[in-house]
Amino acid sequence: MDYRRDRAGLPVYMAGMLFDAARDLMKLTPSQPPTPEELFDRFLAWTARAFGRLDPPPAPGLDQLGF
């Protein structure tokens, strides 16, 4: 899907991917999961920069994601 004209769609899609990845990583590496900041940077921070936002909101903690 092309997200050039859908500024809200790409971050929403990537947030879903972040949630799936966090769930999978908790199963695969429960003793050393990535930090919420690492997950946010990998999945969402670049989308904010791509659309001209320099200061993305802070990432939620894994406990806020249901873990």
PDB file of N, CA, C and O in Angstrom:
ATOM      1  N   MET A   1       0.842  -1.185   0.000  1.00  0.00           N
ATOM      2  CA  MET A   1       0.000   0.000   0.000  1.00  0.00           C
ATOM      3  C   MET A   1       0.885   1.245   0.000  1.00  0.00           C
ATOM      4  O   MET A   1       1.914   1.281   0.635  1.00  0.00           O
ATOM      5  N   ASP A   2       0.454   2.252  -0.688  1.00  0.00           N
ATOM      6  CA  ASP A   2       1.184   3.507  -0.780  1.00  0.00           C
ATOM      7  C   ASP A   2       0.682   4.468   0.293  1.00  0.00           C
ATOM      8  O   ASP A   2      -0.492   4.804   0.330  1.00  0.00           O
ATOM      9  N   TYR A   3       1.598   4.907   1.162  1.00  0.00           N
ATOM     10  CA  TYR A   3       1.216   5.772   2.284  1.00  0.00           C
ATOM     11  C   TYR A   3       1.625   7.224   2.079  1.00  0.00           C
ATOM     12  O   TYR A   3       1.513   8.021   2.998  1.00  0.00           O
ATOM     13  N   ARG A   4       2.079   7.591   0.904  1.00  0.00           N
ATOM     14  CA  ARG A   4       2.510   8.977   0.689  1.00  0.00           C
ATOM     15  C   ARG A   4       1.403   9.982   0.955  1.00  0.00           C
ATOM     16  O   ARG A   4       1.657  11.079   1.422  1.00  0.00           O
ATOM     17  N   ARG A   5       0.183   9.600   0.682  1.00  0.00           N
ATOM     18  CA  ARG A   5      -0.938  10.533   0.871  1.00  0.00           C
ATOM     19  C   ARG A   5      -1.762  10.213   2.114  1.00  0.00           C
ATOM     20  O   ARG A   5      -2.805  10.824   2.336  1.00  0.00           O
ATOM     21  N   ASP A   6      -1.325   9.256   2.882  1.00  0.00           N
ATOM     22  CA  ASP A   6      -2.066   8.847   4.082  1.00  0.00           C
ATOM     23  C   ASP A   6      -1.155   8.992   5.295  1.00  0.00           C
ATOM     24  O   ASP A   6      -0.578   8.030   5.778  1.00  0.00           O
ATOM     25  N   ARG A   7      -1.033  10.200   5.782  1.00  0.00           N
ATOM     26  CA  ARG A   7      -0.099  10.481   6.881  1.00  0.00           C
ATOM     27  C   ARG A   7      -0.462   9.782   8.179  1.00  0.00           C
ATOM     28  O   ARG A   7       0.382   9.519   8.999  1.00  0.00           O
ATOM     29  N   ALA A   8      -1.717   9.501   8.389  1.00  0.00           N
ATOM     30  CA  ALA A   8      -2.118   8.792   9.608  1.00  0.00           C
ATOM     31  C   ALA A   8      -2.036   7.284   9.430  1.00  0.00           C
ATOM     32  O   ALA A   8      -1.786   6.552  10.387  1.00  0.00           O
ATOM     33  N   GLY A   9      -2.218   6.804   8.226  1.00  0.00           N
ATOM     34  CA  GLY A   9      -2.272   5.369   7.986  1.00  0.00           C
ATOM     35  C   GLY A   9      -0.966   4.643   8.250  1.00  0.00           C
ATOM     36  O   GLY A   9      -0.960   3.558   8.828  1.00  0.00           O
ATOM     37  N   LEU A  10       0.151   5.203   7.821  1.00  0.00           N
ATOM     38  CA  LEU A  10       1.440   4.534   8.003  1.00  0.00           C
ATOM     39  C   LEU A  10       1.793   4.367   9.483  1.00  0.00           C
ATOM     40  O   LEU A  10       2.119   3.262   9.908  1.00  0.00           O
ATOM     41  N   PRO A  11       1.723   5.418  10.307  1.00  0.00           N
ATOM     42  CA  PRO A  11       2.022   5.205  11.731  1.00  0.00           C
ATOM     43  C   PRO A  11       1.063   4.218  12.399  1.00  0.00           C
ATOM     44  O   PRO A  11       1.474   3.439  13.255  1.00  0.00           O
ATOM     45  N   VAL A  12      -0.200   4.218  11.992  1.00  0.00           N
ATOM     46  CA  VAL A  12      -1.153   3.270  12.568  1.00  0.00           C
ATOM     47  C   VAL A  12      -0.759   1.846  12.186  1.00  0.00           C
ATOM     48  O   VAL A  12      -0.735   0.945  13.019  1.00  0.00           O
ATOM     49  N   TYR A  13      -0.420   1.646  10.924  1.00  0.00           N
ATOM     50  CA  TYR A  13       0.023   0.325  10.468  1.00  0.00           C
ATOM     51  C   TYR A  13       1.293  -0.106  11.211  1.00  0.00           C
ATOM     52  O   TYR A  13       1.399  -1.241  11.680  1.00  0.00           O
ATOM     53  N   MET A  14       2.260   0.806  11.320  1.00  0.00           N
ATOM     54  CA  MET A  14       3.516   0.470  11.994  1.00  0.00           C
ATOM     55  C   MET A  14       3.307   0.228  13.484  1.00  0.00           C
ATOM     56  O   MET A  14       4.005  -0.586  14.080  1.00  0.00           O
ATOM     57  N   ALA A  15       2.359   0.900  14.095  1.00  0.00           N
ATOM     58  CA  ALA A  15       2.050   0.638  15.506  1.00  0.00           C
ATOM     59  C   ALA A  15       1.528  -0.784  15.674  1.00  0.00           C
ATOM     60  O   ALA A  15       1.853  -1.465  16.650  1.00  0.00           O
ATOM     61  N   GLY A  16       0.735  -1.244  14.719  1.00  0.00           N
ATOM     62  CA  GLY A  16       0.285  -2.635  14.756  1.00  0.00           C
ATOM     63  C   GLY A  16       1.444  -3.600  14.621  1.00  0.00           C
ATOM     64  O   GLY A  16       1.501  -4.634  15.302  1.00  0.00           O
ATOM     65  N   MET A  17       2.398  -3.270  13.756  1.00  0.00           N
ATOM     66  CA  MET A  17       3.588  -4.114  13.597  1.00  0.00           C
ATOM     67  C   MET A  17       4.419  -4.103  14.882  1.00  0.00           C
ATOM     68  O   MET A  17       4.963  -5.137  15.286  1.00  0.00           O
ATOM     69  N   LEU A  18       4.524  -2.948  15.534  1.00  0.00           N
ATOM     70  CA  LEU A  18       5.245  -2.849  16.808  1.00  0.00           C
ATOM     71  C   LEU A  18       4.599  -3.772  17.842  1.00  0.00           C
ATOM     72  O   LEU A  18       5.284  -4.500  18.550  1.00  0.00           O
ATOM     73  N   PHE A  19       3.288  -3.736  17.923  1.00  0.00           N
ATOM     74  CA  PHE A  19       2.570  -4.574  18.890  1.00  0.00           C
ATOM     75  C   PHE A  19       2.836  -6.051  18.614  1.00  0.00           C
ATOM     76  O   PHE A  19       3.140  -6.822  19.528  1.00  0.00           O
ATOM     77  N   ASP A  20       2.756  -6.460  17.342  1.00  0.00           N
ATOM     78  CA  ASP A  20       3.024  -7.859  16.990  1.00  0.00           C
ATOM     79  C   ASP A  20       4.458  -8.244  17.317  1.00  0.00           C
ATOM     80  O   ASP A  20       4.722  -9.328  17.840  1.00  0.00           O
ATOM     81  N   ALA A  21       5.395  -7.364  16.994  1.00  0.00           N
ATOM     82  CA  ALA A  21       6.804  -7.642  17.267  1.00  0.00           C
ATOM     83  C   ALA A  21       7.070  -7.744  18.770  1.00  0.00           C
ATOM     84  O   ALA A  21       7.812  -8.621  19.217  1.00  0.00           O
ATOM     85  N   ALA A  22       6.478  -6.861  19.544  1.00  0.00           N
ATOM     86  CA  ALA A  22       6.671  -6.901  20.997  1.00  0.00           C
ATOM     87  C   ALA A  22       6.156  -8.215  21.560  1.00  0.00           C
ATOM     88  O   ALA A  22       6.819  -8.857  22.386  1.00  0.00           O
ATOM     89  N   ARG A  23       4.992  -8.657  21.101  1.00  0.00           N
ATOM     90  CA  ARG A  23       4.436  -9.928  21.558  1.00  0.00           C
ATOM     91  C   ARG A  23       5.367 -11.086  21.184  1.00  0.00           C
ATOM     92  O   ARG A  23       5.686 -11.932  22.013  1.00  0.00           O
ATOM     93  N   ASP A  24       5.828 -11.105  19.948  1.00  0.00           N
ATOM     94  CA  ASP A  24       6.712 -12.177  19.495  1.00  0.00           C
ATOM     95  C   ASP A  24       8.037 -12.173  20.252  1.00  0.00           C
ATOM     96  O   ASP A  24       8.545 -13.231  20.638  1.00  0.00           O
ATOM     97  N   LEU A  25       8.604 -10.979  20.459  1.00  0.00           N
ATOM     98  CA  LEU A  25       9.885 -10.893  21.167  1.00  0.00           C
ATOM     99  C   LEU A  25       9.763 -11.312  22.625  1.00  0.00           C
ATOM    100  O   LEU A  25      10.697 -11.893  23.182  1.00  0.00           O
ATOM    101  N   MET A  26       8.633 -11.043  23.242  1.00  0.00           N
ATOM    102  CA  MET A  26       8.436 -11.466  24.630  1.00  0.00           C
ATOM    103  C   MET A  26       8.390 -12.986  24.718  1.00  0.00           C
ATOM    104  O   MET A  26       8.827 -13.570  25.711  1.00  0.00           O
ATOM    105  N   LYS A  27       7.884 -13.643  23.693  1.00  0.00           N
ATOM    106  CA  LYS A  27       7.856 -15.106  23.671  1.00  0.00           C
ATOM    107  C   LYS A  27       9.240 -15.683  23.369  1.00  0.00           C
ATOM    108  O   LYS A  27       9.638 -16.685  23.946  1.00  0.00           O
ATOM    109  N   LEU A  28       9.955 -15.056  22.439  1.00  0.00           N
ATOM    110  CA  LEU A  28      11.248 -15.586  21.996  1.00  0.00           C
ATOM    111  C   LEU A  28      12.391 -15.266  22.947  1.00  0.00           C
ATOM    112  O   LEU A  28      13.299 -16.086  23.112  1.00  0.00           O
ATOM    113  N   THR A  29      12.376 -14.081  23.522  1.00  0.00           N
ATOM    114  CA  THR A  29      13.470 -13.652  24.404  1.00  0.00           C
ATOM    115  C   THR A  29      12.907 -13.007  25.660  1.00  0.00           C
ATOM    116  O   THR A  29      13.112 -11.811  25.893  1.00  0.00           O
ATOM    117  N   PRO A  30      12.201 -13.777  26.504  1.00  0.00           N
ATOM    118  CA  PRO A  30      11.583 -13.160  27.683  1.00  0.00           C
ATOM    119  C   PRO A  30      12.582 -12.586  28.678  1.00  0.00           C
ATOM    120  O   PRO A  30      12.258 -11.667  29.417  1.00  0.00           O
ATOM    121  N   SER A  31      13.811 -13.099  28.678  1.00  0.00           N
ATOM    122  CA  SER A  31      14.786 -12.595  29.648  1.00  0.00           C
ATOM    123  C   SER A  31      15.458 -11.306  29.192  1.00  0.00           C
ATOM    124  O   SER A  31      15.988 -10.568  30.014  1.00  0.00           O
ATOM    125  N   GLN A  32      15.457 -11.020  27.885  1.00  0.00           N
ATOM    126  CA  GLN A  32      16.091  -9.804  27.383  1.00  0.00           C
ATOM    127  C   GLN A  32      15.258  -9.155  26.285  1.00  0.00           C
ATOM    128  O   GLN A  32      15.708  -9.030  25.155  1.00  0.00           O
ATOM    129  N   PRO A  33      14.057  -8.708  26.604  1.00  0.00           N
ATOM    130  CA  PRO A  33      13.262  -8.044  25.561  1.00  0.00           C
ATOM    131  C   PRO A  33      13.836  -6.662  25.267  1.00  0.00           C
ATOM    132  O   PRO A  33      14.519  -6.070  26.103  1.00  0.00           O
ATOM    133  N   PRO A  34      13.597  -6.141  24.076  1.00  0.00           N
ATOM    134  CA  PRO A  34      14.045  -4.775  23.794  1.00  0.00           C
ATOM    135  C   PRO A  34      13.269  -3.786  24.653  1.00  0.00           C
ATOM    136  O   PRO A  34      12.152  -4.071  25.092  1.00  0.00           O
ATOM    137  N   THR A  35      13.876  -2.650  24.885  1.00  0.00           N
ATOM    138  CA  THR A  35      13.194  -1.627  25.676  1.00  0.00           C
ATOM    139  C   THR A  35      12.076  -1.009  24.841  1.00  0.00           C
ATOM    140  O   THR A  35      12.110  -1.060  23.599  1.00  0.00           O
ATOM    141  N   PRO A  36      11.089  -0.404  25.485  1.00  0.00           N
ATOM    142  CA  PRO A  36      10.047   0.296  24.730  1.00  0.00           C
ATOM    143  C   PRO A  36      10.623   1.367  23.801  1.00  0.00           C
ATOM    144  O   PRO A  36      10.140   1.550  22.694  1.00  0.00           O
ATOM    145  N   GLU A  37      11.675   2.044  24.248  1.00  0.00           N
ATOM    146  CA  GLU A  37      12.295   3.072  23.423  1.00  0.00           C
ATOM    147  C   GLU A  37      12.900   2.473  22.164  1.00  0.00           C
ATOM    148  O   GLU A  37      12.799   3.059  21.080  1.00  0.00           O
ATOM    149  N   GLU A  38      13.540   1.303  22.286  1.00  0.00           N
ATOM    150  CA  GLU A  38      14.123   0.644  21.116  1.00  0.00           C
ATOM    151  C   GLU A  38      13.038   0.245  20.112  1.00  0.00           C
ATOM    152  O   GLU A  38      13.197   0.430  18.902  1.00  0.00           O
ATOM    153  N   LEU A  39      11.940  -0.284  20.620  1.00  0.00           N
ATOM    154  CA  LEU A  39      10.840  -0.666  19.736  1.00  0.00           C
ATOM    155  C   LEU A  39      10.227   0.562  19.065  1.00  0.00           C
ATOM    156  O   LEU A  39       9.948   0.557  17.865  1.00  0.00           O
ATOM    157  N   PHE A  40      10.032   1.627  19.841  1.00  0.00           N
ATOM    158  CA  PHE A  40       9.471   2.851  19.274  1.00  0.00           C
ATOM    159  C   PHE A  40      10.373   3.397  18.171  1.00  0.00           C
ATOM    160  O   PHE A  40       9.907   3.750  17.082  1.00  0.00           O
ATOM    161  N   ASP A  41      11.672   3.446  18.449  1.00  0.00           N
ATOM    162  CA  ASP A  41      12.609   3.963  17.456  1.00  0.00           C
ATOM    163  C   ASP A  41      12.587   3.128  16.183  1.00  0.00           C
ATOM    164  O   ASP A  41      12.636   3.661  15.079  1.00  0.00           O
ATOM    165  N   ARG A  42      12.506   1.834  16.329  1.00  0.00           N
ATOM    166  CA  ARG A  42      12.541   0.954  15.166  1.00  0.00           C
ATOM    167  C   ARG A  42      11.262   1.020  14.331  1.00  0.00           C
ATOM    168  O   ARG A  42      11.310   0.978  13.111  1.00  0.00           O
ATOM    169  N   PHE A  43      10.116   1.124  14.988  1.00  0.00           N
ATOM    170  CA  PHE A  43       8.854   1.024  14.272  1.00  0.00           C
ATOM    171  C   PHE A  43       8.149   2.351  14.008  1.00  0.00           C
ATOM    172  O   PHE A  43       7.450   2.473  13.008  1.00  0.00           O
ATOM    173  N   LEU A  44       8.302   3.326  14.891  1.00  0.00           N
ATOM    174  CA  LEU A  44       7.483   4.535  14.755  1.00  0.00           C
ATOM    175  C   LEU A  44       8.243   5.840  14.612  1.00  0.00           C
ATOM    176  O   LEU A  44       7.764   6.750  13.945  1.00  0.00           O
ATOM    177  N   ALA A  45       9.397   5.977  15.233  1.00  0.00           N
ATOM    178  CA  ALA A  45      10.077   7.277  15.235  1.00  0.00           C
ATOM    179  C   ALA A  45      10.374   7.762  13.826  1.00  0.00           C
ATOM    180  O   ALA A  45      10.205   8.943  13.521  1.00  0.00           O
ATOM    181  N   TRP A  46      10.781   6.874  12.951  1.00  0.00           N
ATOM    182  CA  TRP A  46      11.115   7.293  11.590  1.00  0.00           C
ATOM    183  C   TRP A  46       9.882   7.797  10.846  1.00  0.00           C
ATOM    184  O   TRP A  46      10.016   8.637   9.958  1.00  0.00           O
ATOM    185  N   THR A  47       8.684   7.318  11.190  1.00  0.00           N
ATOM    186  CA  THR A  47       7.493   7.814  10.500  1.00  0.00           C
ATOM    187  C   THR A  47       7.231   9.272  10.864  1.00  0.00           C
ATOM    188  O   THR A  47       6.787  10.047  10.025  1.00  0.00           O
ATOM    189  N   ALA A  48       7.511   9.649  12.100  1.00  0.00           N
ATOM    190  CA  ALA A  48       7.340  11.044  12.514  1.00  0.00           C
ATOM    191  C   ALA A  48       8.328  11.938  11.769  1.00  0.00           C
ATOM    192  O   ALA A  48       7.965  13.018  11.308  1.00  0.00           O
ATOM    193  N   ARG A  49       9.559  11.475  11.634  1.00  0.00           N
ATOM    194  CA  ARG A  49      10.558  12.254  10.902  1.00  0.00           C
ATOM    195  C   ARG A  49      10.205  12.346   9.418  1.00  0.00           C
ATOM    196  O   ARG A  49      10.397  13.370   8.783  1.00  0.00           O
ATOM    197  N   ALA A  50       9.658  11.268   8.872  1.00  0.00           N
ATOM    198  CA  ALA A  50       9.303  11.248   7.451  1.00  0.00           C
ATOM    199  C   ALA A  50       8.226  12.278   7.133  1.00  0.00           C
ATOM    200  O   ALA A  50       8.175  12.801   6.023  1.00  0.00           O
ATOM    201  N   PHE A  51       7.379  12.569   8.091  1.00  0.00           N
ATOM    202  CA  PHE A  51       6.309  13.531   7.872  1.00  0.00           C
ATOM    203  C   PHE A  51       6.632  14.895   8.462  1.00  0.00           C
ATOM    204  O   PHE A  51       5.761  15.733   8.621  1.00  0.00           O
ATOM    205  N   GLY A  52       7.893  15.133   8.834  1.00  0.00           N
ATOM    206  CA  GLY A  52       8.314  16.440   9.280  1.00  0.00           C
ATOM    207  C   GLY A  52       8.145  16.727  10.761  1.00  0.00           C
ATOM    208  O   GLY A  52       8.355  17.834  11.196  1.00  0.00           O
ATOM    209  N   ARG A  53       7.760  15.735  11.549  1.00  0.00           N
ATOM    210  CA  ARG A  53       7.657  15.934  12.998  1.00  0.00           C
ATOM    211  C   ARG A  53       9.004  15.599  13.610  1.00  0.00           C
ATOM    212  O   ARG A  53       9.488  14.487  13.476  1.00  0.00           O
ATOM    213  N   LEU A  54       9.599  16.540  14.293  1.00  0.00           N
ATOM    214  CA  LEU A  54      10.931  16.328  14.851  1.00  0.00           C
ATOM    215  C   LEU A  54      10.908  15.696  16.228  1.00  0.00           C
ATOM    216  O   LEU A  54      11.850  15.031  16.616  1.00  0.00           O
ATOM    217  N   ASP A  55       9.858  15.911  16.985  1.00  0.00           N
ATOM    218  CA  ASP A  55       9.783  15.398  18.345  1.00  0.00           C
ATOM    219  C   ASP A  55       8.607  14.428  18.477  1.00  0.00           C
ATOM    220  O   ASP A  55       7.514  14.827  18.868  1.00  0.00           O
ATOM    221  N   PRO A  56       8.823  13.138  18.169  1.00  0.00           N
ATOM    222  CA  PRO A  56       7.716  12.186  18.316  1.00  0.00           C
ATOM    223  C   PRO A  56       7.341  12.020  19.778  1.00  0.00           C
ATOM    224  O   PRO A  56       8.161  12.249  20.669  1.00  0.00           O
ATOM    225  N   PRO A  57       6.114  11.633  20.055  1.00  0.00           N
ATOM    226  CA  PRO A  57       5.694  11.431  21.436  1.00  0.00           C
ATOM    227  C   PRO A  57       6.463  10.280  22.062  1.00  0.00           C
ATOM    228  O   PRO A  57       6.991   9.427  21.352  1.00  0.00           O
ATOM    229  N   PRO A  58       6.554  10.244  23.380  1.00  0.00           N
ATOM    230  CA  PRO A  58       7.284   9.149  24.035  1.00  0.00           C
ATOM    231  C   PRO A  58       6.594   7.817  23.778  1.00  0.00           C
ATOM    232  O   PRO A  58       5.379   7.744  23.620  1.00  0.00           O
ATOM    233  N   ALA A  59       7.397   6.787  23.719  1.00  0.00           N
ATOM    234  CA  ALA A  59       6.869   5.438  23.482  1.00  0.00           C
ATOM    235  C   ALA A  59       6.196   4.908  24.743  1.00  0.00           C
ATOM    236  O   ALA A  59       6.642   5.183  25.855  1.00  0.00           O
ATOM    237  N   PRO A  60       5.118   4.148  24.571  1.00  0.00           N
ATOM    238  CA  PRO A  60       4.486   3.526  25.736  1.00  0.00           C
ATOM    239  C   PRO A  60       5.354   2.384  26.248  1.00  0.00           C
ATOM    240  O   PRO A  60       6.125   1.792  25.487  1.00  0.00           O
ATOM    241  N   GLY A  61       5.228   2.066  27.522  1.00  0.00           N
ATOM    242  CA  GLY A  61       5.938   0.929  28.094  1.00  0.00           C
ATOM    243  C   GLY A  61       5.272  -0.366  27.687  1.00  0.00           C
ATOM    244  O   GLY A  61       4.103  -0.394  27.268  1.00  0.00           O
ATOM    245  N   LEU A  62       6.003  -1.461  27.763  1.00  0.00           N
ATOM    246  CA  LEU A  62       5.428  -2.763  27.404  1.00  0.00           C
ATOM    247  C   LEU A  62       4.219  -3.088  28.274  1.00  0.00           C
ATOM    248  O   LEU A  62       3.286  -3.727  27.814  1.00  0.00           O
ATOM    249  N   ASP A  63       4.224  -2.609  29.513  1.00  0.00           N
ATOM    250  CA  ASP A  63       3.073  -2.876  30.390  1.00  0.00           C
ATOM    251  C   ASP A  63       1.818  -2.186  29.856  1.00  0.00           C
ATOM    252  O   ASP A  63       0.704  -2.684  30.004  1.00  0.00           O
ATOM    253  N   GLN A  64       1.981  -1.067  29.176  1.00  0.00           N
ATOM    254  CA  GLN A  64       0.837  -0.376  28.591  1.00  0.00           C
ATOM    255  C   GLN A  64       0.354  -1.065  27.312  1.00  0.00           C
ATOM    256  O   GLN A  64      -0.748  -0.837  26.862  1.00  0.00           O
ATOM    257  N   LEU A  65       1.193  -1.929  26.743  1.00  0.00           N
ATOM    258  CA  LEU A  65       0.830  -2.660  25.542  1.00  0.00           C
ATOM    259  C   LEU A  65       0.198  -3.997  25.880  1.00  0.00           C
ATOM    260  O   LEU A  65      -0.117  -4.783  25.006  1.00  0.00           O
ATOM    261  N   GLY A  66       0.020  -4.280  27.154  1.00  0.00           N
ATOM    262  CA  GLY A  66      -0.609  -5.532  27.564  1.00  0.00           C
ATOM    263  C   GLY A  66       0.355  -6.638  27.928  1.00  0.00           C
ATOM    264  O   GLY A  66      -0.021  -7.804  27.967  1.00  0.00           O
ATOM    265  N   PHE A  67       1.621  -6.286  28.186  1.00  0.00           N
ATOM    266  CA  PHE A  67       2.608  -7.318  28.560  1.00  0.00           C
ATOM    267  C   PHE A  67       2.967  -7.188  30.013  1.00  0.00           C
ATOM    268  O   PHE A  67       3.049  -6.206  30.589  1.00  0.00           O
TER     269      PHE A  67
END
